[in-house]
């Protein structure tokens, strides 16, 4: 028995050595960017802090340079760190790296809609959605008027709190949610409506869960973890419910569709579906694809802007001197009663700088969404094979210490020149860049400016704790940086 045991142990040892050597040979035969040696199955998991993967990327970039390879589980991944490398990938090689890296927890949305679409329909669906969004954004009933109208509802709702403490999550969230809902479904909700509150809680919970350590593990080891219990199931369930909501709206719209008079984005997508019925080629605008497109725009259009507003107010309470300067600028340029307009931004460099600095500082999507190489690509002398996941990190630009001295500090001066005028920075890439650049950038920027200005025109913010005790650190970092929970009071200025 003893001899048999020793023989088996020796055999296992020899086979393991053999496997490692084959793995090493395979690995070094590719001309990939440098990186730590990966282990079979777990890849470079041991080199990552799953509670703060973006920080691990920054640490590894110090050792391996701005372009390095990591194995996230068995997925070959190239990380880009810093302005030059990120811009080169997103703008110089824009087609080669315009694929979408798989996000396994969104299996149900895979290769449909826009965000998670790495299939042949992505380009057309994205292009068509952008053109409809542009149409609905312009003109008299365009986005500016839409946001201005919503800003008045938001101000009224804030007034109704009568100076009492409240959690701003859903109250603030209703404004961007109503704006995008009006564009997509020609529908806005009362701030107490159960449907909007339910939808926002789904968006909010998914953004939080996606940023937890478990999901970083799940998205890289989904083959092994798929059948386990855990919060990935909750995300899938929530995403399904959002899609069902969008599908129901699409079905409802179909019944009353008048192709000569589209009411909203849903109608435009359905008209395209009807047109396709007379064509030969395989249909692209199926009800399934339409509902994923609508769901994409609905949650991406709500959660991002809503979280930025919520984080922004917390930051302003920590720095009352910044809030005071904003009040002064608003009073001087707009006064107490006129509804803020986009043209005011030109005369409000301080507000413009504060909005940019909020977005820079909160670093909402630190590692961007994963891209994928659509073909074998030579990049800086390395060969990046088709199918490689490519991560053009955004935090490496937003926290660049040359461009933004003291990047860890919240300083509107990062976006102001010595004359107090707004200073543009090409490092400000909170919305990414290139072929996959955020579809809602224009809308989000307008919302942030108009809604924050309207809030501060009408209210003073009052924290329940001393400013020095406000902790701005995110409560979890993963897909996003999630702000701490808090309550505040808003006190009418007149
Ligand atoms: C503060 C607000 C927002 C931020 C910081 C933000 C950020 C981002 C980022 C970083 C990406 C990934 C880009 C890439 O893959 O390179 C993205 C994609 C996207 N965003 Fe936004 N976003 C915001 C608001 C919005 C809004 C309001 C909408 C909807 C109208 C929207 C719709 C989308 C869509 C559809 C994509 C996927 C684009 C594609 O894959 O082709 N976003 N966003």
XYZ file of C-alpha atoms and ligand atoms in Angstrom:
537
model
C 0.000 0.000 0.000
C 2.830 2.343 1.012
C 4.666 1.782 -2.291
C 1.441 2.325 -4.267
C 0.783 5.579 -2.395
C 4.282 6.873 -3.133
C 3.962 5.893 -6.820
C 0.624 7.741 -7.159
C 2.018 10.828 -5.411
C 5.060 10.806 -7.734
C 2.806 10.431 -10.765
C 0.583 13.341 -9.700
C 3.703 15.438 -9.152
C 5.166 14.604 -12.570
C 1.826 15.281 -14.342
C 1.460 18.618 -12.525
C 4.992 19.670 -13.546
C 4.246 18.631 -17.097
C 1.008 20.640 -17.196
C 2.704 23.720 -15.764
C 5.494 23.458 -18.320
C 3.024 23.077 -21.243
C 1.033 26.036 -19.861
C 4.230 28.116 -19.571
C 5.276 27.304 -23.130
C 1.835 28.129 -24.500
C 1.732 31.334 -22.533
C 5.164 32.606 -23.572
C 4.635 31.720 -27.231
C 2.221 34.649 -27.603
C 3.655 38.087 -28.034
C 1.450 39.625 -25.364
C 2.129 42.663 -23.198
C 4.013 41.805 -19.971
C 2.234 40.755 -16.814
C 2.426 38.452 -13.822
C 2.573 34.724 -14.507
C -0.949 33.258 -14.360
C -1.857 30.010 -12.631
C -4.130 27.512 -14.356
C -7.851 28.078 -13.612
C -7.461 31.002 -11.209
C -5.226 33.070 -13.500
C -3.921 36.155 -11.655
C -6.588 36.167 -8.963
C -3.913 36.166 -6.252
C -2.511 39.465 -7.569
C -5.877 41.223 -7.239
C -7.646 42.749 -4.251
C -11.228 41.879 -5.144
C -12.460 44.618 -2.802
C -10.712 47.199 -4.979
C -9.720 45.862 -8.369
C -9.157 49.335 -9.909
C -6.501 49.984 -7.242
C -4.875 46.627 -8.023
C -4.666 47.671 -11.691
C -2.915 50.902 -10.658
C -0.442 48.949 -8.514
C 0.285 46.472 -11.305
C 0.728 49.326 -13.832
C 3.552 50.682 -11.631
C 5.327 47.337 -11.993
C 4.494 46.290 -15.580
C 3.872 49.627 -17.311
C 0.810 51.203 -18.966
C -0.062 48.125 -21.066
C -0.099 44.789 -19.288
C -1.708 41.374 -19.468
C -3.700 39.710 -16.717
C -5.684 36.520 -16.640
C -8.996 37.144 -14.916
C -9.825 33.509 -14.310
C -9.054 32.014 -17.686
C -9.929 35.201 -19.590
C -6.949 36.831 -21.272
C -7.233 40.531 -20.485
C -5.112 43.503 -21.490
C -5.271 46.507 -19.179
C -4.556 50.038 -20.390
C -3.462 52.512 -17.780
C -2.869 56.233 -18.287
C -3.819 58.877 -20.828
C -1.661 57.830 -23.769
C -2.414 54.114 -23.716
C -6.153 54.568 -23.056
C -6.539 57.174 -25.799
C -4.562 55.061 -28.252
C -6.852 52.097 -27.667
C -10.106 54.063 -27.727
C -9.330 56.516 -30.509
C -6.412 55.325 -32.676
C -7.490 51.670 -32.722
C -11.158 52.475 -32.335
C -12.488 49.718 -34.585
C -10.139 46.961 -33.458
C -11.083 47.375 -29.789
C -14.753 48.268 -30.153
C -16.102 44.851 -29.154
C -17.811 44.414 -25.792
C -16.159 42.084 -23.289
C -18.610 39.592 -21.865
C -20.267 40.404 -18.530
C -21.615 36.959 -17.587
C -24.178 38.166 -15.062
C -25.987 39.923 -17.946
C -26.287 36.700 -19.950
C -29.916 37.499 -20.748
C -28.913 40.786 -22.455
C -25.898 39.302 -24.253
C -25.563 40.360 -27.917
C -28.829 42.300 -27.811
C -29.533 46.003 -27.341
C -26.491 48.284 -27.048
C -24.463 47.958 -23.867
C -23.875 44.193 -23.734
C -24.054 43.660 -27.471
C -20.911 42.168 -28.976
C -22.763 40.792 -31.972
C -23.452 41.920 -35.519
C -26.490 44.065 -34.586
C -24.609 46.383 -32.168
C -23.434 48.939 -34.722
C -26.843 49.451 -36.341
C -28.842 49.443 -33.107
C -26.418 51.941 -31.566
C -26.407 54.208 -34.611
C -30.180 54.163 -34.949
C -30.745 54.740 -31.198
C -28.321 57.672 -31.236
C -30.155 59.282 -34.128
C -33.573 58.919 -32.469
C -32.199 60.203 -29.156
C -30.797 63.190 -31.027
C -34.167 63.864 -32.676
C -36.013 63.717 -29.366
C -33.342 65.859 -27.720
C -33.621 68.774 -30.071
C -36.159 71.485 -30.724
C -38.742 73.174 -28.571
C -39.870 70.041 -26.782
C -36.287 68.793 -26.596
C -34.160 67.722 -23.677
C -33.548 71.184 -22.246
C -37.293 71.859 -21.887
C -37.847 68.309 -20.635
C -35.219 68.666 -17.893
C -36.374 72.177 -16.976
C -39.915 70.900 -16.497
C -38.658 67.989 -14.386
C -36.451 70.338 -12.345
C -39.594 72.181 -11.236
C -41.202 68.930 -10.061
C -37.998 68.030 -8.218
C -37.851 71.413 -6.481
C -41.493 71.075 -5.407
C -40.864 67.597 -4.035
C -37.827 68.867 -2.112
C -39.956 71.705 -0.703
C -42.452 69.114 0.501
C -39.794 67.683 2.854
C -40.280 70.912 4.894
C -36.720 70.963 6.140
C -36.972 67.472 7.635
C -34.162 64.913 7.172
C -34.606 62.489 4.265
C -32.663 59.910 2.269
C -32.133 61.521 -1.161
C -31.661 58.291 -3.145
C -35.065 57.889 -4.744
C -36.239 61.476 -4.509
C -33.262 62.693 -6.564
C -33.382 59.605 -8.786
C -36.944 60.350 -9.910
C -35.767 63.371 -11.916
C -33.353 61.599 -14.342
C -35.647 58.563 -14.349
C -38.598 60.688 -15.485
C -36.517 62.480 -18.126
C -35.370 59.251 -19.794
C -38.765 57.627 -19.286
C -40.386 60.525 -21.137
C -37.934 60.117 -24.036
C -38.341 56.327 -24.193
C -41.991 55.779 -23.263
C -43.610 59.228 -23.370
C -44.439 58.758 -19.705
C -43.480 60.491 -16.470
C -44.381 59.412 -12.975
C -45.419 61.062 -9.769
C -42.557 60.915 -7.214
C -44.626 58.600 -4.987
C -45.673 56.258 -7.801
C -45.040 52.615 -6.890
C -43.815 51.653 -10.389
C -41.080 54.286 -10.563
C -39.984 53.476 -7.005
C -39.819 49.779 -7.843
C -37.846 50.391 -11.055
C -35.388 52.666 -9.281
C -34.867 50.142 -6.509
C -34.005 47.522 -9.174
C -31.498 49.883 -10.861
C -30.040 50.916 -7.532
C -29.690 47.413 -6.151
C -28.053 46.159 -9.345
C -25.528 48.996 -9.403
C -24.633 48.227 -5.780
C -24.440 44.446 -6.195
C -22.392 44.744 -9.410
C -19.795 46.620 -7.404
C -19.440 44.034 -4.603
C -16.481 41.598 -4.339
C -18.720 38.590 -5.007
C -19.670 39.904 -8.441
C -16.018 40.536 -9.331
C -15.489 36.841 -8.603
C -18.669 35.774 -10.347
C -17.978 37.660 -13.572
C -14.557 36.035 -13.862
C -15.442 32.531 -12.685
C -19.030 32.217 -13.826
C -18.405 28.729 -15.257
C -17.779 27.444 -11.742
C -20.122 29.706 -9.774
C -23.168 29.747 -12.044
C -25.103 27.124 -10.098
C -24.186 28.439 -6.662
C -26.568 30.580 -4.625
C -25.542 34.222 -4.324
C -26.301 37.804 -5.254
C -25.568 37.181 -8.979
C -28.992 35.523 -9.065
C -30.599 38.654 -7.648
C -28.971 40.820 -10.343
C -30.245 38.466 -13.049
C -33.735 38.517 -11.571
C -33.737 42.315 -11.360
C -32.418 42.656 -14.938
C -35.174 40.306 -16.093
C -37.836 42.385 -14.367
C -36.511 45.564 -16.017
C -36.639 43.867 -19.411
C -40.195 42.640 -18.811
C -41.217 46.216 -17.971
C -39.700 47.456 -21.261
C -41.346 44.626 -23.205
C -44.769 45.448 -21.752
C -44.370 49.099 -22.762
C -43.345 48.017 -26.284
C -46.410 45.722 -26.608
C -48.687 48.481 -25.367
C -47.186 50.953 -27.866
C -47.592 48.476 -30.721
C -51.360 48.401 -30.210
C -51.729 52.136 -30.734
C -48.833 52.660 -33.156
C -49.274 55.354 -35.802
C -46.213 55.107 -38.087
C -46.736 58.650 -39.354
C -46.589 60.122 -35.870
C -44.066 58.452 -33.510
C -44.521 59.505 -29.885
C -41.178 58.377 -28.463
C -38.123 56.110 -28.877
C -40.261 52.974 -28.433
C -42.475 53.974 -31.380
C -39.415 54.678 -33.578
C -37.977 51.227 -32.823
C -41.345 49.568 -33.517
C -41.717 51.420 -36.825
C -38.311 50.021 -37.804
C -39.563 46.554 -36.861
C -42.624 46.986 -39.068
C -40.480 48.199 -41.999
C -38.255 45.131 -41.676
C -41.208 42.848 -42.317
C -41.065 43.848 -45.995
C -37.364 43.136 -46.331
C -35.504 39.954 -47.201
C -32.712 40.012 -44.621
C -33.039 38.494 -41.121
C -34.848 40.849 -38.726
C -32.822 42.980 -36.327
C -35.580 44.863 -34.508
C -37.357 41.929 -32.903
C -39.476 42.546 -29.772
C -36.649 40.917 -27.788
C -33.984 43.238 -29.193
C -36.235 46.273 -28.809
C -36.965 45.529 -25.150
C -33.252 45.039 -24.331
C -32.409 48.320 -26.123
C -35.083 50.145 -24.108
C -33.989 48.466 -20.859
C -30.334 49.430 -21.554
C -31.212 53.075 -22.080
C -33.584 53.110 -19.124
C -31.192 51.851 -16.446
C -28.018 53.411 -17.904
C -29.922 56.678 -18.254
C -31.196 56.667 -14.680
C -28.693 55.124 -12.293
C -25.565 56.946 -13.480
C -26.995 60.469 -13.318
C -28.931 59.736 -10.149
C -25.839 58.421 -8.315
C -23.770 61.392 -9.511
C -26.355 63.855 -8.153
C -26.557 62.026 -4.816
C -22.778 61.823 -4.432
C -22.524 65.458 -5.530
C -24.790 66.760 -2.755
C -22.802 64.806 -0.141
C -19.576 66.377 -1.424
C -21.091 69.866 -1.321
C -22.096 69.338 2.327
C -18.505 68.384 3.148
C -17.289 71.603 1.481
C -19.796 74.349 2.452
C -17.446 77.004 1.068
C -17.959 75.494 -2.414
C -21.729 75.500 -1.927
C -21.577 79.152 -0.903
C -19.677 80.145 -4.043
C -22.259 78.306 -6.134
C -25.117 80.197 -4.472
C -23.313 83.432 -5.185
C -22.811 82.561 -8.871
C -26.421 81.391 -9.316
C -27.797 84.543 -7.643
C -25.621 86.747 -9.852
C -26.285 85.010 -13.180
C -29.830 83.624 -12.839
C -31.413 85.202 -9.787
C -33.935 83.578 -7.464
C -36.850 82.802 -9.802
C -35.885 82.281 -13.447
C -35.591 78.602 -14.434
C -31.931 77.711 -15.121
C -31.116 77.230 -18.808
C -28.204 75.685 -20.668
C -27.062 79.063 -21.991
C -26.328 80.054 -18.366
C -23.465 77.549 -18.299
C -21.306 79.904 -20.354
C -21.544 82.485 -17.605
C -21.215 80.000 -14.767
C -17.665 78.655 -14.915
C -17.677 77.754 -11.240
C -20.761 75.528 -11.505
C -19.348 74.002 -14.685
C -16.079 73.256 -12.879
C -17.900 71.822 -9.838
C -19.957 69.447 -12.014
C -16.793 68.241 -13.774
C -14.933 67.889 -10.492
C -17.798 65.895 -8.963
C -17.659 63.501 -11.906
C -13.866 63.289 -11.771
C -13.721 62.810 -8.020
C -16.482 60.208 -7.707
C -14.946 58.162 -10.520
C -18.306 56.492 -11.154
C -17.130 53.702 -13.500
C -13.423 53.386 -12.632
C -12.429 50.538 -14.941
C -14.833 51.459 -17.736
C -16.951 48.715 -19.284
C -14.833 45.903 -20.731
C -14.038 46.105 -24.445
C -12.936 43.221 -26.655
C -10.497 42.921 -29.581
C -12.561 42.354 -32.730
C -9.512 41.087 -34.679
C -5.832 40.208 -34.109
C -4.238 43.607 -33.555
C -0.652 44.851 -33.341
C -0.486 47.361 -30.528
C 2.811 48.945 -29.446
C 4.694 45.949 -30.830
C 2.514 43.361 -29.079
C 0.043 41.082 -30.754
C -3.358 41.225 -29.072
C -5.375 38.261 -30.322
C -9.028 38.573 -31.386
C -11.324 37.895 -28.419
C -8.928 39.350 -25.810
C -10.762 41.432 -23.212
C -9.411 44.996 -23.236
C -9.875 47.334 -20.263
C -9.207 51.031 -20.971
C -9.277 52.230 -17.348
C -10.885 55.628 -16.790
C -9.658 56.243 -13.231
C -6.075 56.341 -14.527
C -7.014 59.531 -16.426
C -9.350 61.060 -13.856
C -6.790 60.576 -11.057
C -3.694 61.538 -13.086
C -1.565 63.540 -10.644
C 0.163 65.648 -13.327
C -3.100 66.797 -14.885
C -4.997 67.081 -11.581
C -2.538 67.878 -8.763
C -3.714 66.286 -5.462
C -6.146 64.043 -7.335
C -7.485 62.569 -4.083
C -8.745 66.017 -3.067
C -12.035 67.510 -4.261
C -10.990 70.806 -5.858
C -13.129 72.634 -8.450
C -9.872 74.502 -9.276
C -8.864 71.404 -11.245
C -11.174 72.772 -13.937
C -10.541 76.517 -13.546
C -7.739 78.657 -14.933
C -6.036 81.477 -13.034
C -8.702 83.942 -14.255
C -11.521 81.829 -12.863
C -12.619 80.684 -16.348
C -13.561 77.075 -17.055
C -10.514 74.993 -18.019
C -11.085 72.065 -20.366
C -9.103 68.895 -19.743
C -8.747 66.139 -22.290
C -8.168 63.776 -19.347
C -11.819 64.156 -18.376
C -13.107 60.926 -19.874
C -15.829 59.938 -17.373
C -17.984 58.938 -20.363
C -15.134 57.062 -22.092
C -14.395 57.830 -25.784
C -14.394 56.332 -29.264
C -16.847 53.901 -30.825
C -18.364 52.791 -27.520
C -18.480 56.247 -25.915
C -21.513 56.713 -23.667
C -24.655 57.199 -25.730
C -26.166 59.527 -23.111
C -23.223 61.882 -22.547
C -24.977 65.005 -23.865
C -28.161 64.270 -21.939
C -26.327 63.451 -18.694
C -24.231 66.635 -18.814
C -27.347 68.737 -19.373
C -29.168 67.000 -16.526
C -26.323 67.395 -14.067
C -25.955 71.101 -14.778
C -29.655 71.994 -14.838
C -30.741 69.840 -11.897
C -27.872 70.779 -9.573
C -28.321 74.450 -10.431
C -32.071 74.267 -9.781
C -31.527 72.560 -6.400
C -28.969 75.133 -5.244
C -30.977 78.059 -6.598
C -33.789 77.062 -4.277
C -32.172 75.424 -1.245
C -29.318 75.445 1.231
C -28.061 71.955 1.994
C -27.901 70.980 5.654
C -25.910 67.977 6.806
C -26.935 66.004 9.907
C -23.271 65.715 10.956
C -20.359 68.134 11.024
C -18.768 68.579 7.563
C -15.442 67.260 8.892
C -17.185 64.004 9.894
C -18.618 63.354 6.427
C -16.817 60.377 4.941
C -16.749 60.495 1.134
C -15.216 57.052 0.602
C -17.356 54.723 -1.537
C -19.005 51.895 0.383
C -18.011 49.411 -2.296
C -15.824 49.545 -5.417
C -16.201 47.244 -8.390
C -18.113 47.957 -11.549
C -18.903 51.322 -9.965
C -17.919 53.419 -6.948
C -21.033 53.426 -4.742
C -21.552 56.444 -2.453
C -22.225 56.063 1.290
C -25.840 56.152 2.490
C -26.791 59.438 4.103
C -29.627 61.747 4.995
C -29.812 65.510 4.644
C -32.178 68.455 5.062
C -32.835 71.046 2.394
C -33.733 74.519 3.643
C -35.596 76.859 1.242
C -33.587 79.983 0.427
C -36.729 82.066 -0.008
C -23.205 60.570 -15.293
C -23.755 59.901 -16.232
C -23.115 58.811 -17.061
C -21.852 58.283 -17.029
C -20.703 58.653 -16.101
C -21.788 57.263 -18.060
C -20.671 56.508 -18.345
C -20.608 55.535 -19.328
C -19.445 54.729 -19.612
C -18.110 54.839 -18.910
C -19.778 53.879 -20.616
C -18.890 52.791 -21.238
C -18.217 53.281 -22.503
C -17.283 52.269 -23.112
O -17.598 51.089 -23.158
O -16.187 52.683 -23.560
C -21.155 54.140 -20.967
C -21.855 53.466 -21.955
C -23.182 53.672 -22.235
N -24.008 54.630 -21.681
Fe -23.496 55.968 -20.273
N -23.005 57.199 -18.692
C -23.836 58.134 -18.124
C -25.144 58.425 -18.501
C -25.851 57.772 -19.482
C -27.183 58.119 -19.932
C -28.010 59.303 -19.398
C -27.544 57.198 -20.885
C -28.831 57.078 -21.679
C -29.402 57.975 -22.341
C -26.417 56.301 -21.073
C -26.384 55.254 -21.956
C -25.264 54.484 -22.227
C -25.241 53.390 -23.197
C -26.429 52.888 -24.023
C -23.931 52.886 -23.201
C -23.392 51.724 -24.047
C -22.666 52.208 -25.313
C -22.176 51.057 -26.169
O -21.889 49.990 -25.650
O -22.076 51.250 -27.397
N -25.414 56.682 -20.204
N -21.642 55.163 -20.180
